[in-house]
Amino acid sequence: MKRYRELIAERVFLLSALASSAITVAILVFMVFMGLPLLKQGGLYQLLLKPWAPFQGSFGIYPMIIGTGAISLLSLLFAFPLSLGCSFLIGSIAPPSVSKWFRRLIELMTGIPTVIYGFVGVFLLVPIVRELFGSGSGLCILTAALVLGIMITPTMTLFFCDSFDRIPKAYLDAADALGASPVQKLLYVILPAAKQGMINGVILSLGRAVGDTLIALMLAGNSVRVAESVLEPARTLTAHIALVIAADYESPEFRSIFACGVVLYLFTMAVTFLVRYLTFSKDQTV
Amino acid sequence: MRYRSLERLTIIFAWLTGLLLLSAVSLLLGYLFIKGYQSVNLTLIFGDASPLRAILLQERVFNGLFPAIVGTLILVLLSVFWAIPIGMATGIYLAEYASPRAKRVLDAFFDVLSGIPSIVIGLFGFAFAVFLHKHYSDRIGPCLLISSIALSFLVLPYIIRTTQASLEGIPRETRLTALALGATKFQNIFLVLIPRSLTGIMSGIILAIGRCAEDTAVIMLTGAVASTGLPRSLFAQYEALPFYIYYISSQYADRAELMQGYGASIILILLCAVLFSVAYGIRKGLTHFALYRP
């Protein structure tokens, strides 16, 4: 009797684990399945590298890929130095009481809903950008990237702090024993030792920037043309999915958003496996 | 000497960035609260209806946030209700049963799942609803049920990871005592290990709730609408706070509606702050949860 209960419990846990991982696979399979007719129609080249012009029968998602790349990379450019400085502050430069308090604040900041960033961006930053550069509506790549940069900074800072925390205490003690100041410890001991973890943090933050929907949707202007400067509007893959709600489920417009979904999914997978690979290869060498 | 100036520059740079981030965030929150604090009152939530009668469902609220708040609440409860059993069971399997190899493979799956953009999960939910609509019943479309299931996919990795992490954090002595006294593995898990790690699991669940409450991308594809009143059934469309905020930011007709948007933002942000503080109070140090944010 007892043995059966043990067995049943184990089976139930195993089944749950299999079901949860099946979800991961099911999402991809479903996307591919729904997007397949479009792929058969025009091929991969048509889909990925052609412009979006529904009235001419062209449903390429090239502009959205470029838009996503531009906005997320630019936001990373803003977020990286910010996060680097903040993690320095928490990691060693600020006195312990300040650093503890600051870290808690940053953890709290990761909880601010993205829609709030978007909302304040629309009413606060958009008019400023419009006045400052005097062109267009203020809804542009720059605005979206600025807000997105601020949004991912807390997460990226925590990634960096996390990789600082993983440094063996003996290294830090050795530096202290040699009379290093906090900033010397940071520059010559912590940073070199934490480099790998920090690279992981940047990659994961990029994944998060690419996956964000609301900020780009609300602030980037959603134009389907390929933008020529950061002051022009653009549309991201995520925003494209949110915007194309076609009534006709068989239409190529509707099918194309599944292509966006597949691209985003594969990108996520690439990010995850890259990070796992980097972590794994590091574990082997140490 | 050259090194000295590099060190000094680093210190200045760190403090400057810290100040910059702080001022950016206080600007964001300050702007929201200064512009919107006047609109936070009972009228914002209940409109012209009487609060008591609205809560008792005797009177419909037409121009307040009450339906959106209730919608968000139901949505969150449903999603967590789906996600907790399967998430916890998976976490237990990973921590207690899985062989190192199985663990590596499953870990990869959940890492991918936690990284999938929420809009893609929303799209999956939407496509699934369409699929059901076409093949099974005309009555099923994007609705509360589909939204809550899609959201539960979104927060599943949180619950799995926190369960796994808090079980694995239990020291060896505690782990072995009951076994040494003749308890079976199952008894050990349920009577010793789970109670011991309950605080960790709870804080993970509360963070999952926060994530459900704030997510907009999933629900905008799976059945949230701007105005429909209280949800009538699981198969009905519903209102939700974050979707309302998004809707107002692009479609507001007049100042009153805009002020409602500010009010809704303040309510949502307070809700998330409360949830976060509770989770924090339960277990100190949330850094590693924040990292699992999907």
Coordinates of C-alpha atoms in Angstrom, one line a residue, chain A residues 2 5-6 9-10 12-14 16-21 23-27 30-31 33-34 81-82 84-86 88-89 93-95 98 101-117 119-120 122-124 150-151 153-155 157-159 162 181 183-184 186-188 208 210-214 217-218 238 241-243 245 249-250 254 257-258 261 264-265 268-269 272-273 276 280, chain B residues 3-4 6-7 10-11 13-15 17-22 24-25 27-29 31-32 85-87 89-90 92-93 97 104-113 115-121 123-124 126-128 130-131 133-134 153 156 160 182 184-187 189-190 214 216-217 220-221 242 245-246 248-249 252 258 261-262 265-266 268-269 272-273 276-277 280 284-287 290-294:
Chain A
K2 CA 2.7 2.4 1.1
R5 CA 1.5 5.7 -2.7
E6 CA 5.2 6.4 -3.2
A9 CA 3.4 10.4 -6.0
E10 CA 6.5 10.0 -8.0
V12 CA 2.4 12.6 -10.5
F13 CA 5.5 14.8 -10.0
L14 CA 7.1 13.3 -13.2
S16 CA 3.7 17.6 -14.0
A17 CA 7.3 18.1 -15.0
L18 CA 6.6 16.6 -18.4
A19 CA 3.5 18.7 -18.8
S20 CA 5.3 21.9 -17.9
S21 CA 8.0 21.2 -20.4
I23 CA 4.1 23.7 -22.8
T24 CA 7.4 25.0 -24.0
V25 CA 7.4 22.7 -27.0
A26 CA 3.7 23.2 -27.7
I27 CA 4.0 26.9 -28.0
F30 CA 1.6 25.8 -32.6
M31 CA 3.4 28.9 -34.0
F33 CA 2.0 25.1 -37.6
M34 CA -0.1 28.3 -37.9
P81 CA 26.6 52.2 -18.5
L82 CA 23.8 52.9 -16.1
L84 CA 27.5 49.1 -14.7
G85 CA 27.7 52.2 -12.5
C86 CA 24.8 51.2 -10.2
F88 CA 29.7 49.3 -8.9
L89 CA 27.9 51.3 -6.3
I93 CA 31.9 51.7 -3.8
A94 CA 29.0 52.7 -1.6
P95 CA 29.2 52.2 2.1
V98 CA 23.7 52.8 1.4
W101 CA 19.3 50.3 0.8
F102 CA 20.0 51.0 -2.9
R103 CA 19.9 47.3 -3.8
R104 CA 16.5 46.9 -2.2
L105 CA 15.2 50.0 -4.1
I106 CA 16.4 48.5 -7.4
E107 CA 14.7 45.2 -6.6
L108 CA 11.6 47.1 -6.0
M109 CA 12.0 48.9 -9.3
T110 CA 11.9 45.6 -11.2
G111 CA 8.3 45.3 -9.9
I112 CA 7.1 48.5 -11.6
P113 CA 4.6 47.4 -14.3
T114 CA 5.8 48.1 -17.9
V115 CA 2.6 49.6 -18.8
I116 CA 3.3 52.4 -16.3
Y117 CA 6.6 53.1 -18.0
F119 CA 2.0 55.5 -19.8
V120 CA 4.4 58.1 -18.2
V122 CA 3.6 59.0 -23.5
F123 CA 2.7 62.0 -21.4
L124 CA 6.1 63.1 -20.1
I150 CA 15.4 52.7 -17.9
M151 CA 13.1 49.7 -17.6
T153 CA 18.5 48.9 -16.0
P154 CA 17.3 47.5 -12.6
T155 CA 17.3 44.0 -14.0
T157 CA 22.1 45.8 -12.4
L158 CA 20.8 42.8 -10.5
F159 CA 22.4 40.5 -13.0
D162 CA 24.6 38.6 -8.9
S181 CA 40.7 50.3 -1.4
V183 CA 37.5 50.8 -5.8
Q184 CA 40.8 49.0 -6.3
L186 CA 36.4 46.4 -7.7
L187 CA 38.6 47.3 -10.7
Y188 CA 41.4 44.7 -10.3
R208 CA 14.3 41.0 -22.2
V210 CA 13.6 42.3 -27.4
G211 CA 10.7 40.6 -25.7
D212 CA 9.1 43.8 -24.3
T213 CA 5.9 44.8 -26.0
L214 CA 4.2 47.6 -24.3
L217 CA 3.9 49.7 -28.8
M218 CA 3.1 52.8 -26.9
T238 CA 6.2 42.3 -30.5
I241 CA 1.8 41.0 -33.1
A242 CA -0.3 43.2 -30.8
L243 CA -1.4 45.5 -33.7
I245 CA -5.7 41.6 -35.2
Y249 CA -8.1 34.0 -39.5
E250 CA -6.9 32.6 -42.8
F254 CA -2.8 37.0 -39.6
I257 CA 2.2 37.4 -37.0
F258 CA 3.0 33.8 -36.3
G261 CA 6.1 34.7 -33.0
L264 CA 10.9 35.9 -31.2
Y265 CA 10.7 32.3 -29.9
T268 CA 14.7 33.5 -26.9
M269 CA 16.0 30.0 -27.4
T272 CA 18.9 30.8 -23.4
F273 CA 21.3 28.3 -25.0
R276 CA 23.8 28.1 -20.8
F280 CA 28.7 25.5 -18.7
Chain B
Y3 CA 45.8 54.4 -12.1
R4 CA 44.7 56.8 -9.4
L6 CA 41.1 55.8 -13.3
E7 CA 40.0 54.9 -9.8
T10 CA 35.2 55.1 -11.5
I11 CA 33.9 56.4 -8.2
F13 CA 31.0 57.5 -12.6
A14 CA 29.3 55.1 -10.2
W15 CA 27.7 57.8 -8.0
T17 CA 24.8 56.7 -12.6
G18 CA 23.2 55.9 -9.3
L19 CA 21.9 59.4 -9.1
L20 CA 20.8 59.4 -12.7
L21 CA 18.8 56.1 -12.2
L22 CA 17.3 57.4 -8.9
A24 CA 14.8 58.9 -13.6
V25 CA 12.7 56.7 -11.4
L27 CA 10.7 61.6 -12.0
L28 CA 8.6 58.7 -13.3
L29 CA 6.8 58.1 -10.1
Y31 CA 5.1 62.8 -12.3
L32 CA 2.5 60.0 -12.0
P85 CA -0.2 22.7 -8.4
I86 CA 1.6 21.9 -11.6
G87 CA 4.4 24.4 -10.8
A89 CA 4.9 19.5 -8.4
T90 CA 7.4 20.2 -11.1
I92 CA 9.4 19.0 -6.3
Y93 CA 10.3 16.7 -9.1
Y97 CA 13.5 13.0 -7.9
R104 CA 19.8 19.5 -17.1
V105 CA 17.3 18.8 -19.9
L106 CA 14.3 20.0 -17.9
D107 CA 16.2 23.1 -16.8
A108 CA 16.8 24.0 -20.4
F109 CA 13.0 23.8 -21.1
F110 CA 12.1 26.0 -18.2
D111 CA 14.8 28.5 -19.0
V112 CA 13.4 28.9 -22.5
L113 CA 9.8 29.1 -21.1
G115 CA 12.4 33.8 -21.5
I116 CA 9.5 33.6 -24.0
P117 CA 8.2 37.1 -24.5
S118 CA 4.7 37.5 -23.0
I119 CA 3.3 38.6 -26.3
V120 CA 4.2 35.3 -27.8
I121 CA 2.4 33.5 -25.0
L123 CA -0.5 34.9 -29.3
F124 CA -0.4 31.3 -28.4
F126 CA -5.3 33.7 -28.9
A127 CA -4.5 31.1 -31.6
F128 CA -5.6 28.4 -29.2
V130 CA -9.4 30.5 -32.4
F131 CA -8.6 26.9 -32.8
H133 CA -13.7 28.2 -31.7
K134 CA -13.3 26.7 -35.1
F153 CA 2.1 29.6 -18.5
L156 CA 4.9 28.8 -14.2
I160 CA 8.9 26.0 -10.4
G182 CA 11.9 5.4 8.9
T184 CA 9.3 7.3 3.2
K185 CA 10.5 9.7 0.7
F186 CA 7.0 11.0 0.1
Q187 CA 6.3 11.5 3.8
I189 CA 8.8 15.7 1.3
F190 CA 5.3 16.5 2.5
E214 CA 0.9 43.8 -14.2
T216 CA -0.6 43.6 -20.4
A217 CA 0.7 41.8 -23.5
M220 CA -4.6 42.2 -24.7
L221 CA -4.6 39.3 -27.1
P242 CA -3.2 47.3 -17.0
I245 CA -4.2 52.0 -18.7
Y246 CA -2.9 51.1 -22.1
I248 CA -6.5 55.2 -22.1
S249 CA -3.0 56.3 -23.1
Y252 CA -8.7 58.9 -24.2
L258 CA -7.2 60.8 -18.9
G261 CA -5.9 56.6 -16.5
Y262 CA -3.6 58.3 -14.0
S265 CA -1.8 53.7 -12.9
I266 CA -1.5 54.7 -9.3
L268 CA -1.8 49.4 -10.2
I269 CA 1.6 50.6 -9.0
C272 CA 2.4 45.8 -7.2
A273 CA 4.3 47.7 -4.5
F276 CA 6.4 43.1 -3.6
S277 CA 6.8 44.3 -0.1
Y280 CA 10.0 40.8 0.6
K284 CA 14.6 38.7 2.5
G285 CA 16.7 39.2 -0.6
L286 CA 14.7 38.9 -3.8
T287 CA 17.6 39.3 -6.3
A290 CA 13.9 39.3 -10.1
L291 CA 16.2 37.4 -12.4
Y292 CA 13.6 34.8 -13.3
R293 CA 11.2 37.5 -14.4
P294 CA 9.8 36.2 -17.7

